Short mmCIF file of C-alpha atoms in Angstrom, two decimals:
data_model
loop_
_atom_site.label_atom_id
_atom_site.label_comp_id
_atom_site.label_asym_id
_atom_site.label_seq_id
_atom_site.Cartn_x
_atom_site.Cartn_y
_atom_site.Cartn_z
CA MET A 1 4.15 -37.00 -37.16
CA PHE A 2 3.48 -35.68 -33.71
CA PRO A 3 5.67 -32.68 -32.51
CA ASN A 4 8.90 -33.40 -30.72
CA HIS A 5 7.98 -30.78 -28.06
CA ARG A 6 5.51 -31.98 -25.39
CA PRO A 7 5.26 -29.25 -22.74
CA ARG A 8 3.39 -31.57 -20.44
CA ARG A 9 6.65 -33.49 -19.80
CA LEU A 10 7.69 -30.77 -17.49
CA ARG A 11 4.26 -30.99 -15.57
CA THR A 12 4.30 -34.63 -14.68
CA HIS A 13 5.59 -34.25 -10.98
CA PRO A 14 5.14 -31.58 -8.21
CA GLN A 15 8.90 -31.25 -7.69
CA LEU A 16 9.48 -30.96 -11.44
CA ARG A 17 6.85 -28.21 -11.67
CA ARG A 18 8.60 -26.57 -8.73
CA MET A 19 11.92 -26.75 -10.43
CA VAL A 20 10.82 -24.96 -13.52
CA ARG A 21 8.47 -22.41 -12.01
CA GLU A 22 9.17 -18.98 -13.54
CA THR A 23 7.74 -16.90 -10.82
CA VAL A 24 8.12 -17.68 -7.25
CA LEU A 25 6.21 -15.80 -4.40
CA THR A 26 7.96 -15.58 -0.97
CA THR A 27 7.25 -13.87 2.30
CA ASN A 28 9.98 -11.40 1.27
CA ASP A 29 7.63 -9.92 -1.28
CA LEU A 30 4.93 -9.00 1.22
CA ILE A 31 4.07 -5.80 3.18
CA TYR A 32 1.33 -5.75 5.76
CA PRO A 33 -0.93 -2.71 6.19
CA LEU A 34 -1.92 -1.69 9.76
CA PHE A 35 -4.51 0.99 11.02
CA ALA A 36 -3.61 2.75 14.28
CA VAL A 37 -6.26 4.34 16.47
CA PRO A 38 -6.09 6.18 19.74
CA GLY A 39 -6.65 4.27 23.01
CA GLU A 40 -5.50 1.10 24.71
CA GLY A 41 -6.48 -2.41 24.19
CA ILE A 42 -8.44 -1.74 21.15
CA ALA A 43 -8.73 -4.38 18.33
CA LYS A 44 -11.95 -3.36 16.33
CA GLU A 45 -12.62 -5.43 13.18
CA VAL A 46 -13.46 -3.58 10.12
CA LYS A 47 -16.96 -4.70 9.09
CA SER A 48 -16.28 -4.59 5.27
CA MET A 49 -12.81 -6.27 5.65
CA PRO A 50 -13.12 -9.49 7.71
CA GLY A 51 -9.84 -10.22 9.50
CA VAL A 52 -8.58 -6.58 9.39
CA TYR A 53 -8.61 -4.50 12.56
CA GLN A 54 -8.30 -0.89 13.70
CA LEU A 55 -5.73 -1.35 16.52
CA SER A 56 -4.51 0.78 19.39
CA VAL A 57 -0.71 1.40 19.55
CA ASP A 58 -0.22 -1.35 22.12
CA LYS A 59 -1.98 -3.79 19.85
CA ILE A 60 -0.08 -2.54 16.75
CA ALA A 61 3.19 -3.42 18.54
CA GLU A 62 1.87 -6.86 19.24
CA GLU A 63 0.73 -7.28 15.74
CA ALA A 64 4.14 -6.02 14.51
CA LYS A 65 5.85 -8.83 16.48
CA GLU A 66 3.62 -11.42 14.87
CA VAL A 67 4.30 -10.08 11.39
CA TYR A 68 7.93 -10.14 11.98
CA ASP A 69 7.87 -13.73 13.41
CA LEU A 70 6.01 -14.82 10.18
CA GLY A 71 8.92 -13.62 8.19
CA ILE A 72 7.20 -10.61 6.59
CA PRO A 73 9.80 -7.96 6.29
CA GLY A 74 7.62 -4.74 6.58
CA ILE A 75 4.54 -3.00 7.49
CA ILE A 76 2.79 0.18 6.34
CA LEU A 77 1.09 2.34 8.98
CA PHE A 78 -2.17 4.29 8.43
CA GLY A 79 -3.65 6.52 11.21
CA ILE A 80 -7.02 7.47 12.55
CA PRO A 81 -6.59 10.50 14.65
CA GLU A 82 -8.70 11.51 17.70
CA ASP A 83 -9.50 14.89 16.09
CA LYS A 84 -9.57 16.15 12.56
CA ASP A 85 -9.16 19.77 11.21
CA THR A 86 -8.41 21.82 8.15
CA ASP A 87 -4.56 21.75 8.71
CA ALA A 88 -4.46 17.89 9.10
CA THR A 89 -2.50 18.50 12.42
CA GLY A 90 -2.71 14.77 13.39
CA ALA A 91 -0.66 13.89 10.35
CA TRP A 92 2.41 16.06 11.14
CA HIS A 93 2.30 16.41 14.83
CA ASP A 94 5.00 14.85 16.86
CA CYS A 95 2.42 12.95 18.94
CA GLY A 96 0.37 11.89 15.95
CA ILE A 97 -1.07 8.43 15.97
CA VAL A 98 1.28 7.07 13.23
CA GLN A 99 4.18 8.71 14.86
CA LYS A 100 3.24 7.02 18.11
CA ALA A 101 2.77 3.67 16.32
CA ALA A 102 6.08 3.90 14.47
CA THR A 103 8.07 4.47 17.57
CA ALA A 104 6.27 1.73 19.51
CA VAL A 105 6.95 -0.80 16.61
CA LYS A 106 10.71 0.09 16.34
CA GLU A 107 10.96 -0.42 20.11
CA VAL A 108 9.53 -3.91 19.96
CA VAL A 109 10.85 -5.12 16.64
CA PRO A 110 13.76 -2.87 15.47
CA ASP A 111 14.42 -4.92 12.49
CA LEU A 112 10.95 -4.66 11.04
CA ILE A 113 10.74 -2.19 8.15
CA VAL A 114 8.21 0.54 8.98
CA ILE A 115 6.72 2.38 6.13
CA ALA A 116 4.61 5.49 6.90
CA ASP A 117 1.84 6.46 4.63
CA THR A 118 2.29 10.07 4.08
CA CYS A 119 -1.15 11.42 3.27
CA LEU A 120 -3.65 13.72 4.81
CA CYS A 121 -7.15 12.38 4.04
CA GLU A 122 -7.50 10.61 7.31
CA TYR A 123 -6.64 13.83 9.23
CA THR A 124 -8.58 16.57 7.48
CA ALA A 125 -12.23 17.34 8.60
CA HIS A 126 -13.39 17.21 4.97
CA GLY A 127 -11.58 13.83 4.09
CA HIS A 128 -9.68 15.32 1.11
CA CYS A 129 -5.85 15.15 0.78
CA GLY A 130 -4.95 18.66 1.51
CA TYR A 131 -6.01 22.29 1.70
CA LEU A 132 -9.21 23.39 -0.05
CA GLU A 133 -10.33 26.96 -0.97
CA VAL A 134 -12.62 28.31 1.69
CA GLY A 135 -16.07 27.25 0.78
CA ASP A 136 -15.11 24.77 -1.94
CA LEU A 137 -17.43 21.78 -2.12
CA THR A 138 -15.87 19.99 -5.01
CA GLY A 139 -12.67 18.60 -3.37
CA LYS A 140 -10.23 20.36 -5.72
CA VAL A 141 -7.06 20.33 -3.50
CA LEU A 142 -4.71 23.34 -3.51
CA ASN A 143 -1.62 21.63 -4.48
CA ASP A 144 1.44 23.87 -3.53
CA PRO A 145 0.19 24.82 -0.05
CA THR A 146 -0.45 21.05 0.59
CA LEU A 147 3.11 20.30 -0.16
CA GLU A 148 4.03 22.15 2.96
CA LEU A 149 1.91 20.00 5.04
CA LEU A 150 3.32 16.91 3.44
CA LYS A 151 6.77 18.16 4.15
CA LYS A 152 6.16 18.45 7.78
CA THR A 153 4.44 15.14 7.94
CA ALA A 154 7.25 13.14 6.25
CA VAL A 155 9.89 14.83 8.55
CA SER A 156 7.81 13.97 11.76
CA GLN A 157 7.36 10.41 10.56
CA ALA A 158 10.99 9.88 9.88
CA LYS A 159 11.80 11.42 13.29
CA ALA A 160 9.48 8.94 14.92
CA GLY A 161 11.30 6.06 13.45
CA ALA A 162 9.75 5.33 9.98
CA ASP A 163 12.20 3.66 7.71
CA ILE A 164 10.39 4.57 4.49
CA ILE A 165 8.16 7.50 3.58
CA ALA A 166 5.33 6.72 1.24
CA PRO A 167 3.40 9.79 -0.06
CA SER A 168 0.12 8.81 -1.53
CA GLY A 169 -1.87 12.05 -2.16
CA MET A 170 -0.86 12.40 -5.82
CA MET A 171 0.04 16.04 -5.48
CA ASP A 172 2.32 17.45 -8.29
CA GLY A 173 5.80 17.77 -6.97
CA PHE A 174 5.26 15.98 -3.80
CA VAL A 175 8.35 13.63 -4.15
CA GLN A 176 10.67 16.63 -4.66
CA ALA A 177 9.22 18.58 -1.82
CA ILE A 178 9.51 15.68 0.60
CA ARG A 179 13.01 14.77 -0.54
CA VAL A 180 14.13 18.39 0.07
CA ALA A 181 12.50 18.44 3.49
CA LEU A 182 13.99 15.10 4.54
CA ASP A 183 17.52 16.07 3.37
CA ASP A 184 17.26 19.37 5.16
CA ALA A 185 16.33 17.68 8.37
CA GLY A 186 19.06 15.25 8.28
CA TYR A 187 17.19 12.18 6.85
CA GLN A 188 19.10 11.86 3.59
CA ASP A 189 19.11 7.97 3.84
CA THR A 190 15.42 7.78 4.35
CA PRO A 191 13.96 6.36 1.11
CA ILE A 192 10.74 7.54 -0.65
CA LEU A 193 8.21 4.84 -1.91
CA SER A 194 6.07 7.07 -4.13
CA TYR A 195 2.32 6.20 -4.88
CA ALA A 196 3.41 7.11 -8.32
CA ALA A 197 0.32 5.82 -10.18
CA LYS A 198 -2.61 5.89 -8.01
CA TYR A 199 -5.89 5.70 -9.67
CA ALA A 200 -9.30 7.13 -8.54
CA SER A 201 -10.66 3.70 -8.09
CA ALA A 202 -14.01 2.17 -6.74
CA TYR A 203 -11.87 -0.56 -5.20
CA TYR A 204 -10.94 1.73 -2.17
CA GLY A 205 -14.43 1.51 -0.68
CA PRO A 206 -13.65 -0.81 2.26
CA PHE A 207 -10.39 1.06 3.17
CA ARG A 208 -12.37 4.19 3.76
CA ASP A 209 -14.20 2.26 6.39
CA ALA A 210 -10.98 1.19 7.92
CA ALA A 211 -9.21 4.50 7.80
CA GLU A 212 -12.28 6.62 8.21
CA SER A 213 -11.30 8.74 5.33
CA ALA A 214 -14.14 8.99 3.00
CA PRO A 215 -14.57 12.52 1.51
CA GLN A 216 -17.37 14.53 3.13
CA PHE A 217 -18.09 15.88 -0.42
CA GLY A 218 -16.98 15.70 -3.92
CA ASP A 219 -14.48 12.97 -4.97
CA ARG A 220 -10.77 12.67 -5.56
CA ARG A 221 -10.76 12.66 -9.33
CA THR A 222 -8.99 15.99 -9.62
CA TYR A 223 -5.90 14.51 -8.21
CA GLN A 224 -6.07 10.72 -8.53
CA MET A 225 -5.64 9.30 -12.07
CA ASP A 226 -8.34 8.38 -14.45
CA PRO A 227 -8.69 4.56 -14.70
CA GLY A 228 -8.72 4.70 -18.48
CA ASN A 229 -5.17 6.21 -18.61
CA ALA A 230 -2.11 4.15 -19.10
CA ARG A 231 0.41 6.41 -20.78
CA GLU A 232 -0.19 9.06 -18.11
CA ALA A 233 1.14 6.52 -15.57
CA LEU A 234 4.38 6.53 -17.39
CA LYS A 235 4.53 10.34 -17.35
CA GLU A 236 3.70 10.22 -13.56
CA ILE A 237 6.49 7.73 -12.84
CA GLY A 238 8.96 9.73 -14.98
CA LEU A 239 8.30 12.95 -12.94
CA ASP A 240 8.63 11.05 -9.64
CA ILE A 241 11.90 9.44 -10.64
CA ALA A 242 13.31 12.84 -11.75
CA GLU A 243 12.15 14.08 -8.29
CA GLY A 244 14.11 11.50 -6.34
CA ALA A 245 11.71 8.66 -5.76
CA ASP A 246 13.56 5.50 -4.57
CA MET A 247 10.62 3.08 -5.32
CA LEU A 248 7.39 3.42 -7.19
CA MET A 249 3.96 1.96 -6.44
CA VAL A 250 0.84 1.18 -8.71
CA LYS A 251 -2.43 1.24 -6.89
CA PRO A 252 -4.83 -0.66 -7.35
CA ALA A 253 -3.17 -3.95 -8.28
CA LEU A 254 -5.66 -6.42 -9.70
CA ALA A 255 -7.39 -4.32 -12.33
CA TYR A 256 -4.04 -2.52 -13.19
CA MET A 257 -1.56 -5.37 -13.91
CA ASP A 258 -0.96 -3.87 -17.35
CA ILE A 259 0.09 -0.63 -15.59
CA ILE A 260 2.38 -2.80 -13.34
CA TRP A 261 3.97 -4.24 -16.45
CA ARG A 262 4.44 -0.85 -18.17
CA VAL A 263 5.90 0.69 -15.11
CA LYS A 264 8.41 -2.22 -14.50
CA GLU A 265 9.55 -2.12 -18.17
CA ALA A 266 9.97 1.69 -18.15
CA SER A 267 11.95 1.85 -14.86
CA ASN A 268 14.89 0.19 -13.07
CA LEU A 269 13.48 1.13 -9.78
CA PRO A 270 11.79 -1.36 -7.35
CA VAL A 271 8.06 -1.54 -8.18
CA ALA A 272 5.32 -2.04 -5.38
CA ALA A 273 1.71 -2.81 -5.94
CA TYR A 274 -1.05 -2.26 -3.48
CA ASN A 275 -3.58 -5.18 -3.33
CA VAL A 276 -6.34 -2.79 -2.14
CA SER A 277 -9.18 -3.28 0.23
CA GLY A 278 -11.85 -3.93 -2.38
CA GLU A 279 -9.81 -6.62 -4.12
CA TYR A 280 -9.15 -8.21 -0.56
CA SER A 281 -12.87 -7.99 0.49
CA MET A 282 -14.19 -9.62 -2.74
CA ILE A 283 -11.90 -12.70 -2.17
CA LYS A 284 -12.88 -12.76 1.48
CA ALA A 285 -16.60 -12.48 0.76
CA ALA A 286 -16.38 -15.38 -1.84
CA ALA A 287 -14.37 -17.54 0.57
CA LEU A 288 -16.62 -17.08 3.45
CA ASN A 289 -19.54 -18.08 1.32
CA GLY A 290 -17.69 -21.18 0.29
CA TRP A 291 -17.51 -20.26 -3.36
CA ILE A 292 -13.77 -20.37 -3.80
CA ASP A 293 -10.64 -22.04 -2.34
CA GLU A 294 -9.25 -19.03 -0.44
CA GLN A 295 -5.72 -20.19 -0.08
CA ARG A 296 -5.35 -21.07 -3.76
CA VAL A 297 -6.94 -17.88 -5.00
CA VAL A 298 -4.94 -15.62 -2.77
CA LEU A 299 -1.56 -17.17 -3.65
CA GLU A 300 -2.45 -17.31 -7.32
CA THR A 301 -3.46 -13.54 -7.12
CA LEU A 302 -0.25 -12.47 -5.25
CA THR A 303 1.83 -14.54 -7.69
CA SER A 304 0.13 -12.92 -10.69
CA PHE A 305 1.20 -9.46 -9.26
CA LYS A 306 4.69 -10.69 -9.10
CA ARG A 307 4.56 -12.05 -12.56
CA ALA A 308 3.36 -8.76 -13.73
CA GLY A 309 6.54 -6.99 -12.41
CA THR A 310 6.03 -6.21 -8.73
CA ASP A 311 8.85 -6.50 -6.29
CA LEU A 312 6.80 -5.67 -3.24
CA ILE A 313 3.15 -6.36 -2.56
CA LEU A 314 1.15 -4.48 -0.07
CA THR A 315 -1.55 -6.82 0.92
CA TYR A 316 -4.10 -7.49 3.72
CA HIS A 317 -3.53 -11.17 2.88
CA ALA A 318 0.06 -11.13 3.96
CA LYS A 319 -0.14 -12.94 7.30
CA ASP A 320 -2.30 -15.74 5.81
CA ALA A 321 -0.02 -15.96 2.83
CA ALA A 322 3.07 -16.01 5.01
CA ARG A 323 1.48 -19.05 6.79
CA TRP A 324 0.54 -20.90 3.64
CA LEU A 325 3.92 -20.26 2.00
CA GLN A 326 5.57 -21.83 5.02
#
């Protein structure tokens, strides 16, 4: 006798499929990354990331208005300074590029959530995420002195109007250091979105073109996580929660959905995933060659991140996805 249960019964009509869909992607899930550069009237496409641009502050403000009008609730800002030095001055200076961009965006669209990426690699002459020993050519960042730079950076970003501080350098104790600094400066209500499980990934390649942040020597494996480790991610998120993180991020997303799931199961905090540049560029390249249906692949990919446990998705597909979802 044929089984009584026929799962295909609930797939017979588009509306029926929509009614029983377990995971629903909306524009509320999306955060759009933006890259700010000095100057005016600048919109320079990133060669390895079709459709993504380095933008001057005036163009960032215009882009933020478009993002808001599409129903996307937030952006994350990265900066490319005019000058780089060993003290990452452009990261924490009150007139830094991210600070200028944050202020400009809040003036134009005050209800758009502005997240500031709180890292130093774009601002150091060597491209690493903090201080190095004099003469060091391995890229082993000095952890505790770097925390002082991160504290100054976070406070200056909050002062400029950033709604959320997102430290991404994977320094030990960076959440606690930033939390104390923000509280002491009067920003007790500014949340921290910690890049809690950030892997030393080859998927970051195109981003380094966009942010001009490639290390001049060595690599970042002494501070970013080994791709083979899963239990370590739970250790990292546990430390960040204890230090005061309000939200947690897993980066990258596509090859790390098992980590997203583990983090979601282990925590009651909102979980973000960064759909990174290499993931974006692979889809874009395939779409431009006519090998895939871009809309279907993008929405399926973003939905899979949410199904794995993400509450927030940082993605360069955000504007396209918002239009398609409408």
